[in-house]
PDB file of C-alpha atoms in Angstrom:
ATOM      1  CA  MET M   1     140.049  48.416 156.878  1.00  0.00           C
ATOM      2  CA  PRO M   2     138.231  50.420 159.565  1.00  0.00           C
ATOM      3  CA  GLU M   3     134.653  51.238 158.601  1.00  0.00           C
ATOM      4  CA  GLY M   4     132.322  53.998 159.707  1.00  0.00           C
ATOM      5  CA  ASP M   5     131.319  52.380 162.989  1.00  0.00           C
ATOM      6  CA  THR M   6     134.956  51.747 163.964  1.00  0.00           C
ATOM      7  CA  VAL M   7     135.949  55.346 163.234  1.00  0.00           C
ATOM      8  CA  PHE M   8     132.885  56.578 165.151  1.00  0.00           C
ATOM      9  CA  ARG M   9     133.932  54.623 168.268  1.00  0.00           C
ATOM     10  CA  LEU M  10     137.542  55.718 167.937  1.00  0.00           C
ATOM     11  CA  ALA M  11     136.565  59.380 167.623  1.00  0.00           C
ATOM     12  CA  HIS M  12     134.382  59.051 170.725  1.00  0.00           C
ATOM     13  CA  ARG M  13     137.241  57.549 172.762  1.00  0.00           C
ATOM     14  CA  LEU M  14     139.739  60.155 171.614  1.00  0.00           C
ATOM     15  CA  HIS M  15     137.277  62.967 172.251  1.00  0.00           C
ATOM     16  CA  GLN M  16     136.557  61.710 175.766  1.00  0.00           C
ATOM     17  CA  ALA M  17     140.279  61.479 176.524  1.00  0.00           C
ATOM     18  CA  LEU M  18     141.603  64.657 174.891  1.00  0.00           C
ATOM     19  CA  ALA M  19     138.878  67.260 174.426  1.00  0.00           C
ATOM     20  CA  GLY M  20     139.020  70.245 176.750  1.00  0.00           C
ATOM     21  CA  SER M  21     142.672  69.762 177.671  1.00  0.00           C
ATOM     22  CA  PRO M  22     145.770  71.539 176.340  1.00  0.00           C
ATOM     23  CA  LEU M  23     148.475  69.484 174.689  1.00  0.00           C
ATOM     24  CA  THR M  24     151.566  68.923 176.796  1.00  0.00           C
ATOM     25  CA  ARG M  25     153.230  66.995 173.986  1.00  0.00           C
ATOM     26  CA  CYS M  26     152.985  67.149 170.206  1.00  0.00           C
ATOM     27  CA  ASP M  27     155.118  65.130 167.812  1.00  0.00           C
ATOM     28  CA  LEU M  28     154.026  64.862 164.168  1.00  0.00           C
ATOM     29  CA  ARG M  29     156.434  62.478 162.452  1.00  0.00           C
ATOM     30  CA  VAL M  30     155.915  63.243 158.786  1.00  0.00           C
ATOM     31  CA  PRO M  31     158.338  65.474 156.886  1.00  0.00           C
ATOM     32  CA  ARG M  32     155.806  68.153 156.004  1.00  0.00           C
ATOM     33  CA  LEU M  33     154.787  68.619 159.651  1.00  0.00           C
ATOM     34  CA  ALA M  34     158.104  67.901 161.365  1.00  0.00           C
ATOM     35  CA  THR M  35     158.468  71.474 162.652  1.00  0.00           C
ATOM     36  CA  VAL M  36     154.842  71.902 163.741  1.00  0.00           C
ATOM     37  CA  ASP M  37     154.313  72.179 167.496  1.00  0.00           C
ATOM     38  CA  LEU M  38     150.759  72.359 168.838  1.00  0.00           C
ATOM     39  CA  THR M  39     151.821  72.187 172.488  1.00  0.00           C
ATOM     40  CA  GLY M  40     149.651  74.451 174.626  1.00  0.00           C
ATOM     41  CA  ARG M  41     146.673  74.396 172.293  1.00  0.00           C
ATOM     42  CA  ALA M  42     143.519  72.810 173.685  1.00  0.00           C
ATOM     43  CA  VAL M  43     141.837  69.970 171.822  1.00  0.00           C
ATOM     44  CA  LEU M  44     138.322  71.173 171.038  1.00  0.00           C
ATOM     45  CA  ALA M  45     136.841  68.040 169.483  1.00  0.00           C
ATOM     46  CA  VAL M  46     137.608  64.791 167.717  1.00  0.00           C
ATOM     47  CA  VAL M  47     135.040  64.290 164.968  1.00  0.00           C
ATOM     48  CA  PRO M  48     134.400  61.329 162.626  1.00  0.00           C
ATOM     49  CA  ARG M  49     133.389  61.932 159.014  1.00  0.00           C
ATOM     50  CA  GLY M  50     132.748  58.630 157.289  1.00  0.00           C
ATOM     51  CA  LYS M  51     136.117  56.867 157.501  1.00  0.00           C
ATOM     52  CA  HIS M  52     137.986  60.123 158.193  1.00  0.00           C
ATOM     53  CA  LEU M  53     139.117  61.448 161.573  1.00  0.00           C
ATOM     54  CA  LEU M  54     139.261  65.201 162.282  1.00  0.00           C
ATOM     55  CA  THR M  55     140.960  66.466 165.456  1.00  0.00           C
ATOM     56  CA  ARG M  56     140.200  70.146 166.028  1.00  0.00           C
ATOM     57  CA  PHE M  57     142.388  72.476 168.091  1.00  0.00           C
ATOM     58  CA  GLU M  58     141.894  75.960 169.405  1.00  0.00           C
ATOM     59  CA  GLY M  59     143.208  78.546 167.015  1.00  0.00           C
ATOM     60  CA  GLY M  60     141.181  77.115 164.132  1.00  0.00           C
ATOM     61  CA  LEU M  61     143.403  74.159 163.205  1.00  0.00           C
ATOM     62  CA  THR M  62     142.395  70.588 162.322  1.00  0.00           C
ATOM     63  CA  LEU M  63     144.554  67.470 162.082  1.00  0.00           C
ATOM     64  CA  HIS M  64     143.190  65.142 159.388  1.00  0.00           C
ATOM     65  CA  SER M  65     144.114  61.470 159.774  1.00  0.00           C
ATOM     66  CA  PRO M  66     142.169  58.911 157.697  1.00  0.00           C
ATOM     67  CA  LEU M  67     143.040  55.365 158.765  1.00  0.00           C
ATOM     68  CA  ARG M  68     142.574  53.526 155.442  1.00  0.00           C
ATOM     69  CA  MET M  69     143.873  49.947 155.587  1.00  0.00           C
ATOM     70  CA  ASP M  70     146.341  49.825 158.489  1.00  0.00           C
ATOM     71  CA  GLY M  71     146.188  53.099 160.401  1.00  0.00           C
ATOM     72  CA  ALA M  72     145.333  53.144 164.108  1.00  0.00           C
ATOM     73  CA  TRP M  73     145.203  55.508 167.081  1.00  0.00           C
ATOM     74  CA  LYS M  74     145.963  54.070 170.519  1.00  0.00           C
ATOM     75  CA  LEU M  75     145.360  55.713 173.899  1.00  0.00           C
ATOM     76  CA  TYR M  76     147.741  55.336 176.845  1.00  0.00           C
ATOM     77  CA  ALA M  77     148.169  56.657 180.359  1.00  0.00           C
ATOM     78  CA  PRO M  78     151.204  58.956 180.755  1.00  0.00           C
ATOM     79  CA  THR M  79     153.482  56.244 182.178  1.00  0.00           C
ATOM     80  CA  GLU M  80     152.000  53.314 180.218  1.00  0.00           C
ATOM     81  CA  ARG M  81     154.148  51.438 177.697  1.00  0.00           C
ATOM     82  CA  TRP M  82     153.111  51.975 174.081  1.00  0.00           C
ATOM     83  CA  ARG M  83     152.165  48.709 172.397  1.00  0.00           C
ATOM     84  CA  GLY M  84     150.674  49.640 169.019  1.00  0.00           C
ATOM     85  CA  GLY M  85     153.709  48.679 166.967  1.00  0.00           C
ATOM     86  CA  PRO M  86     157.413  49.464 166.512  1.00  0.00           C
ATOM     87  CA  ALA M  87     158.555  53.048 166.985  1.00  0.00           C
ATOM     88  CA  HIS M  88     159.248  53.562 163.275  1.00  0.00           C
ATOM     89  CA  GLN M  89     155.497  53.112 162.581  1.00  0.00           C
ATOM     90  CA  ILE M  90     154.499  56.030 164.808  1.00  0.00           C
ATOM     91  CA  ARG M  91     153.313  59.030 162.801  1.00  0.00           C
ATOM     92  CA  ALA M  92     151.789  61.234 165.522  1.00  0.00           C
ATOM     93  CA  VAL M  93     151.857  61.713 169.280  1.00  0.00           C
ATOM     94  CA  LEU M  94     149.326  63.981 171.009  1.00  0.00           C
ATOM     95  CA  GLY M  95     149.643  64.107 174.777  1.00  0.00           C
ATOM     96  CA  THR M  96     147.769  65.827 177.585  1.00  0.00           C
ATOM     97  CA  ALA M  97     148.383  65.652 181.320  1.00  0.00           C
ATOM     98  CA  GLU M  98     146.171  62.548 181.590  1.00  0.00           C
ATOM     99  CA  HIS M  99     146.321  60.747 178.240  1.00  0.00           C
ATOM    100  CA  THR M 100     148.598  60.183 175.272  1.00  0.00           C
ATOM    101  CA  ALA M 101     147.187  59.376 171.821  1.00  0.00           C
ATOM    102  CA  VAL M 102     149.640  57.645 169.486  1.00  0.00           C
ATOM    103  CA  GLY M 103     148.931  57.306 165.765  1.00  0.00           C
ATOM    104  CA  TYR M 104     150.433  54.243 164.085  1.00  0.00           C
ATOM    105  CA  ARG M 105     150.861  53.597 160.345  1.00  0.00           C
ATOM    106  CA  LEU M 106     148.742  56.625 159.417  1.00  0.00           C
ATOM    107  CA  PRO M 107     148.877  56.830 155.609  1.00  0.00           C
ATOM    108  CA  VAL M 108     147.851  60.498 155.574  1.00  0.00           C
ATOM    109  CA  LEU M 109     148.489  63.185 158.175  1.00  0.00           C
ATOM    110  CA  GLU M 110     147.808  66.793 157.321  1.00  0.00           C
ATOM    111  CA  LEU M 111     147.173  69.995 159.228  1.00  0.00           C
ATOM    112  CA  LEU M 112     144.713  72.500 157.811  1.00  0.00           C
ATOM    113  CA  ARG M 113     142.457  75.320 158.840  1.00  0.00           C
ATOM    114  CA  THR M 114     139.233  74.071 160.379  1.00  0.00           C
ATOM    115  CA  THR M 115     137.372  76.270 157.922  1.00  0.00           C
ATOM    116  CA  ASP M 116     139.076  74.307 155.110  1.00  0.00           C
ATOM    117  CA  GLU M 117     137.965  70.833 156.205  1.00  0.00           C
ATOM    118  CA  PHE M 118     135.784  70.678 153.116  1.00  0.00           C
ATOM    119  CA  ARG M 119     138.976  70.235 151.086  1.00  0.00           C
ATOM    120  CA  VAL M 120     139.515  66.759 152.541  1.00  0.00           C
ATOM    121  CA  VAL M 121     135.975  65.578 153.297  1.00  0.00           C
ATOM    122  CA  GLY M 122     133.779  67.754 151.087  1.00  0.00           C
ATOM    123  CA  HIS M 123     133.662  65.098 148.373  1.00  0.00           C
ATOM    124  CA  LEU M 124     132.009  62.569 150.681  1.00  0.00           C
ATOM    125  CA  GLY M 125     128.366  61.647 150.460  1.00  0.00           C
ATOM    126  CA  PRO M 126     125.996  61.799 153.445  1.00  0.00           C
ATOM    127  CA  ASP M 127     127.603  60.310 156.565  1.00  0.00           C
ATOM    128  CA  LEU M 128     125.702  57.247 157.795  1.00  0.00           C
ATOM    129  CA  LEU M 129     126.552  58.116 161.411  1.00  0.00           C
ATOM    130  CA  GLY M 130     126.780  61.882 161.052  1.00  0.00           C
ATOM    131  CA  PRO M 131     124.417  64.808 161.581  1.00  0.00           C
ATOM    132  CA  ASP M 132     124.282  65.345 157.817  1.00  0.00           C
ATOM    133  CA  TRP M 133     122.729  61.929 157.071  1.00  0.00           C
ATOM    134  CA  ASP M 134     120.196  62.331 154.261  1.00  0.00           C
ATOM    135  CA  PRO M 135     118.818  59.063 152.825  1.00  0.00           C
ATOM    136  CA  ALA M 136     117.187  60.827 149.882  1.00  0.00           C
ATOM    137  CA  GLU M 137     120.480  62.424 148.863  1.00  0.00           C
ATOM    138  CA  ALA M 138     122.333  59.125 149.283  1.00  0.00           C
ATOM    139  CA  LEU M 139     119.770  57.379 147.070  1.00  0.00           C
ATOM    140  CA  ARG M 140     119.996  60.156 144.487  1.00  0.00           C
ATOM    141  CA  ARG M 141     123.764  59.693 144.277  1.00  0.00           C
ATOM    142  CA  LEU M 142     123.489  55.918 144.037  1.00  0.00           C
ATOM    143  CA  LEU M 143     120.902  56.137 141.245  1.00  0.00           C
ATOM    144  CA  ALA M 144     123.023  58.641 139.308  1.00  0.00           C
ATOM    145  CA  ALA M 145     124.948  55.602 137.969  1.00  0.00           C
ATOM    146  CA  PRO M 146     122.221  52.922 137.707  1.00  0.00           C
ATOM    147  CA  ASP M 147     124.427  50.492 135.758  1.00  0.00           C
ATOM    148  CA  ARG M 148     127.150  50.404 138.382  1.00  0.00           C
ATOM    149  CA  PRO M 149     127.447  47.078 140.283  1.00  0.00           C
ATOM    150  CA  LEU M 150     125.755  47.183 143.682  1.00  0.00           C
ATOM    151  CA  GLY M 151     128.908  46.286 145.627  1.00  0.00           C
ATOM    152  CA  GLU M 152     131.001  48.988 143.982  1.00  0.00           C
ATOM    153  CA  ALA M 153     128.274  51.608 144.419  1.00  0.00           C
ATOM    154  CA  LEU M 154     127.999  50.899 148.153  1.00  0.00           C
ATOM    155  CA  LEU M 155     131.772  51.178 148.637  1.00  0.00           C
ATOM    156  CA  ASP M 156     132.010  54.543 146.886  1.00  0.00           C
ATOM    157  CA  GLN M 157     132.300  57.095 149.700  1.00  0.00           C
ATOM    158  CA  ARG M 158     131.018  59.792 147.342  1.00  0.00           C
ATOM    159  CA  ASN M 159     127.606  58.113 147.458  1.00  0.00           C
ATOM    160  CA  LEU M 160     127.338  57.525 151.200  1.00  0.00           C
ATOM    161  CA  ALA M 161     130.159  57.647 153.718  1.00  0.00           C
ATOM    162  CA  GLY M 162     131.032  54.854 156.123  1.00  0.00           C
ATOM    163  CA  ILE M 163     130.602  51.535 154.286  1.00  0.00           C
ATOM    164  CA  GLY M 164     133.624  49.277 153.921  1.00  0.00           C
ATOM    165  CA  ASN M 165     134.096  45.750 152.673  1.00  0.00           C
ATOM    166  CA  VAL M 166     132.373  44.064 155.624  1.00  0.00           C
ATOM    167  CA  TYR M 167     129.181  46.083 155.385  1.00  0.00           C
ATOM    168  CA  LYS M 168     129.259  45.926 151.577  1.00  0.00           C
ATOM    169  CA  SER M 169     129.095  42.133 151.681  1.00  0.00           C
ATOM    170  CA  GLU M 170     126.550  42.012 154.502  1.00  0.00           C
ATOM    171  CA  LEU M 171     124.268  44.593 152.868  1.00  0.00           C
ATOM    172  CA  CYS M 172     124.234  42.777 149.544  1.00  0.00           C
ATOM    173  CA  PHE M 173     123.247  39.579 151.380  1.00  0.00           C
ATOM    174  CA  LEU M 174     120.474  41.264 153.343  1.00  0.00           C
ATOM    175  CA  LEU M 175     119.179  42.876 150.147  1.00  0.00           C
ATOM    176  CA  GLY M 176     119.090  39.415 148.563  1.00  0.00           C
ATOM    177  CA  ALA M 177     121.059  40.718 145.592  1.00  0.00           C
ATOM    178  CA  SER M 178     124.238  39.742 143.813  1.00  0.00           C
ATOM    179  CA  PRO M 179     127.041  42.261 144.453  1.00  0.00           C
ATOM    180  CA  TRP M 180     127.361  42.458 140.640  1.00  0.00           C
ATOM    181  CA  LEU M 181     123.715  43.404 140.078  1.00  0.00           C
ATOM    182  CA  PRO M 182     123.451  46.917 138.575  1.00  0.00           C
ATOM    183  CA  PHE M 183     122.207  49.192 141.336  1.00  0.00           C
ATOM    184  CA  GLY M 184     119.315  50.436 139.221  1.00  0.00           C
ATOM    185  CA  HIS M 185     118.015  46.856 138.913  1.00  0.00           C
ATOM    186  CA  LEU M 186     117.264  46.549 142.613  1.00  0.00           C
ATOM    187  CA  THR M 187     113.569  45.974 143.216  1.00  0.00           C
ATOM    188  CA  ALA M 188     113.468  48.537 146.029  1.00  0.00           C
ATOM    189  CA  PRO M 189     116.678  50.612 145.768  1.00  0.00           C
ATOM    190  CA  GLU M 190     115.630  52.857 148.669  1.00  0.00           C
ATOM    191  CA  ARG M 191     116.194  49.894 151.003  1.00  0.00           C
ATOM    192  CA  ALA M 192     119.975  50.074 150.468  1.00  0.00           C
ATOM    193  CA  PRO M 193     120.696  53.375 152.269  1.00  0.00           C
ATOM    194  CA  ALA M 194     118.015  52.680 154.884  1.00  0.00           C
ATOM    195  CA  LEU M 195     119.461  49.269 155.730  1.00  0.00           C
ATOM    196  CA  ALA M 196     123.018  50.618 155.732  1.00  0.00           C
ATOM    197  CA  LYS M 197     121.993  53.239 158.274  1.00  0.00           C
ATOM    198  CA  LYS M 198     120.270  50.615 160.434  1.00  0.00           C
ATOM    199  CA  LEU M 199     123.310  48.317 160.497  1.00  0.00           C
ATOM    200  CA  LEU M 200     125.869  50.996 161.334  1.00  0.00           C
ATOM    201  CA  GLU M 201     123.653  52.547 164.002  1.00  0.00           C
ATOM    202  CA  ALA M 202     123.183  49.132 165.616  1.00  0.00           C
ATOM    203  CA  ASN M 203     126.944  48.543 165.713  1.00  0.00           C
ATOM    204  CA  LYS M 204     128.412  51.958 166.460  1.00  0.00           C
ATOM    205  CA  HIS M 205     128.897  51.127 170.156  1.00  0.00           C
ATOM    206  CA  ARG M 206     129.782  47.427 169.703  1.00  0.00           C
ATOM    207  CA  PRO M 207     133.414  46.304 169.637  1.00  0.00           C
ATOM    208  CA  ALA M 208     132.372  43.240 167.567  1.00  0.00           C
ATOM    209  CA  ARG M 209     129.960  43.732 164.676  1.00  0.00           C
ATOM    210  CA  VAL M 210     126.708  41.784 164.550  1.00  0.00           C
ATOM    211  CA  THR M 211     124.447  41.638 161.497  1.00  0.00           C
ATOM    212  CA  THR M 212     122.610  38.373 162.256  1.00  0.00           C
ATOM    213  CA  PRO M 213     120.067  37.570 164.985  1.00  0.00           C
ATOM    214  CA  SER M 214     122.857  35.697 166.805  1.00  0.00           C
ATOM    215  CA  ALA M 215     125.823  37.316 168.527  1.00  0.00           C
ATOM    216  CA  ARG M 216     127.676  34.043 169.115  1.00  0.00           C
ATOM    217  CA  GLY M 217     131.104  33.107 167.790  1.00  0.00           C
ATOM    218  CA  ASP M 218     131.326  32.794 164.014  1.00  0.00           C
ATOM    219  CA  ARG M 219     127.598  33.419 163.535  1.00  0.00           C
ATOM    220  CA  ARG M 220     127.726  37.194 164.047  1.00  0.00           C
ATOM    221  CA  LEU M 221     127.992  37.940 160.304  1.00  0.00           C
ATOM    222  CA  TRP M 222     125.985  36.425 157.459  1.00  0.00           C
ATOM    223  CA  VAL M 223     128.691  36.035 154.814  1.00  0.00           C
ATOM    224  CA  TYR M 224     131.807  38.118 155.465  1.00  0.00           C
ATOM    225  CA  GLY M 225     134.803  35.961 156.446  1.00  0.00           C
ATOM    226  CA  ARG M 226     132.829  32.749 155.875  1.00  0.00           C
ATOM    227  CA  ALA M 227     134.378  31.584 152.580  1.00  0.00           C
ATOM    228  CA  GLY M 228     133.606  27.908 151.959  1.00  0.00           C
ATOM    229  CA  ARG M 229     131.440  27.601 155.060  1.00  0.00           C
ATOM    230  CA  PRO M 230     127.686  26.975 154.831  1.00  0.00           C
ATOM    231  CA  CYS M 231     125.358  29.923 154.497  1.00  0.00           C
ATOM    232  CA  LEU M 232     123.604  30.532 157.814  1.00  0.00           C
ATOM    233  CA  ARG M 233     120.292  30.775 155.970  1.00  0.00           C
ATOM    234  CA  CYS M 234     120.348  28.056 153.298  1.00  0.00           C
ATOM    235  CA  GLY M 235     123.513  25.988 153.804  1.00  0.00           C
ATOM    236  CA  THR M 236     125.108  26.734 150.427  1.00  0.00           C
ATOM    237  CA  PRO M 237     128.895  27.276 150.679  1.00  0.00           C
ATOM    238  CA  ILE M 238     129.773  30.963 150.765  1.00  0.00           C
ATOM    239  CA  ARG M 239     131.804  32.111 147.781  1.00  0.00           C
ATOM    240  CA  THR M 240     134.348  34.882 147.329  1.00  0.00           C
ATOM    241  CA  ALA M 241     135.499  36.938 144.374  1.00  0.00           C
ATOM    242  CA  ASP M 242     137.402  40.140 143.714  1.00  0.00           C
ATOM    243  CA  GLN M 243     135.395  43.254 142.978  1.00  0.00           C
ATOM    244  CA  GLY M 244     136.276  46.850 142.258  1.00  0.00           C
ATOM    245  CA  PRO M 245     139.273  48.779 140.946  1.00  0.00           C
ATOM    246  CA  THR M 246     141.580  47.588 143.748  1.00  0.00           C
ATOM    247  CA  ALA M 247     140.375  44.030 143.919  1.00  0.00           C
ATOM    248  CA  ASP M 248     143.014  42.815 146.354  1.00  0.00           C
ATOM    249  CA  GLU M 249     141.456  45.063 149.001  1.00  0.00           C
ATOM    250  CA  ARG M 250     137.821  44.431 148.063  1.00  0.00           C
ATOM    251  CA  VAL M 251     137.142  40.718 148.286  1.00  0.00           C
ATOM    252  CA  THR M 252     133.400  40.128 148.161  1.00  0.00           C
ATOM    253  CA  TYR M 253     131.628  37.355 150.046  1.00  0.00           C
ATOM    254  CA  TRP M 254     128.218  36.157 148.919  1.00  0.00           C
ATOM    255  CA  CYS M 255     125.798  33.237 148.869  1.00  0.00           C
ATOM    256  CA  PRO M 256     124.973  32.202 145.283  1.00  0.00           C
ATOM    257  CA  THR M 257     121.615  30.772 146.403  1.00  0.00           C
ATOM    258  CA  CYS M 258     120.357  33.631 148.586  1.00  0.00           C
ATOM    259  CA  GLN M 259     121.833  36.211 146.186  1.00  0.00           C
ATOM    260  CA  PRO M 260     121.145  34.762 142.747  1.00  0.00           C
ATOM    261  CA  SER M 261     122.421  36.379 139.577  1.00  0.00           C
ATOM    262  CA  SER M 262     119.919  37.393 136.926  1.00  0.00           C
ATOM    263  CA  PRO M 263     120.462  36.757 133.210  1.00  0.00           C
ATOM    264  CA  THR M 264     121.555  40.383 132.804  1.00  0.00           C
ATOM    265  CA  THR M 265     123.936  40.400 135.780  1.00  0.00           C
ATOM    266  CA  PRO M 266     127.622  39.934 134.872  1.00  0.00           C
ATOM    267  CA  SER M 267     129.100  36.748 136.289  1.00  0.00           C
ATOM    268  CA  PRO M 268     131.543  37.287 139.153  1.00  0.00           C
ATOM    269  CA  PRO M 269     135.162  36.351 138.477  1.00  0.00           C
ATOM    270  CA  THR M 270     136.167  32.896 139.637  1.00  0.00           C
ATOM    271  CA  ARG M 271     138.595  32.605 142.528  1.00  0.00           C
TER     272      ARG M 271
END
């Protein structure tokens, strides 16, 4: 699933390619928008908001396209062959004289007034990579449910926007806390939003995420994707378990030695 840094980079690329130019082609391949034609309207901006993508057009319209698990936007030159997937997976085509943006497998595509963007992103917490970032407000939201497990609290976009499963696992490791520890039991809970901001800022221009001091091979991340392999800090095999309401999409990675459970922390499910 794309996380805040991925969406930030994508929005930057799309903005650089499309902003300031009128559309010469518009094809929105979802039933509700099948008759919509934005041809001739200039793209004003492509803006990230957490994991959401907002493409703004002149005339006060915004195309909202969150990527979720499998969605993707690909950029092509006018005569370049599209390679993002089979044609039946294409949900949107936005073309200018110089570039064509093709949206594949987009789970949601909706057109709304720019003044109504709050309807689709107003529920989000402070954006870790946005101009509205407010660590005090993010901490306030996290502490509003002190008994909620740390991993679930970090994933909830209503608390702070931009963290996905990779950063959830990496943050819990760097905090030295079990992902099942109640958030309110953290020794220094203010470190969580501060560290999240630091990690996403450090990676927002990197195509490959790095959370460790090394940027080599399989040592770029502390725990994510390292199931069964030795912890880079202590050598203990990394474990995995399901966490959250949609566990199949939220596998947690952690080191049981570097992130010990306390007597009051629920045991993670076995896997």
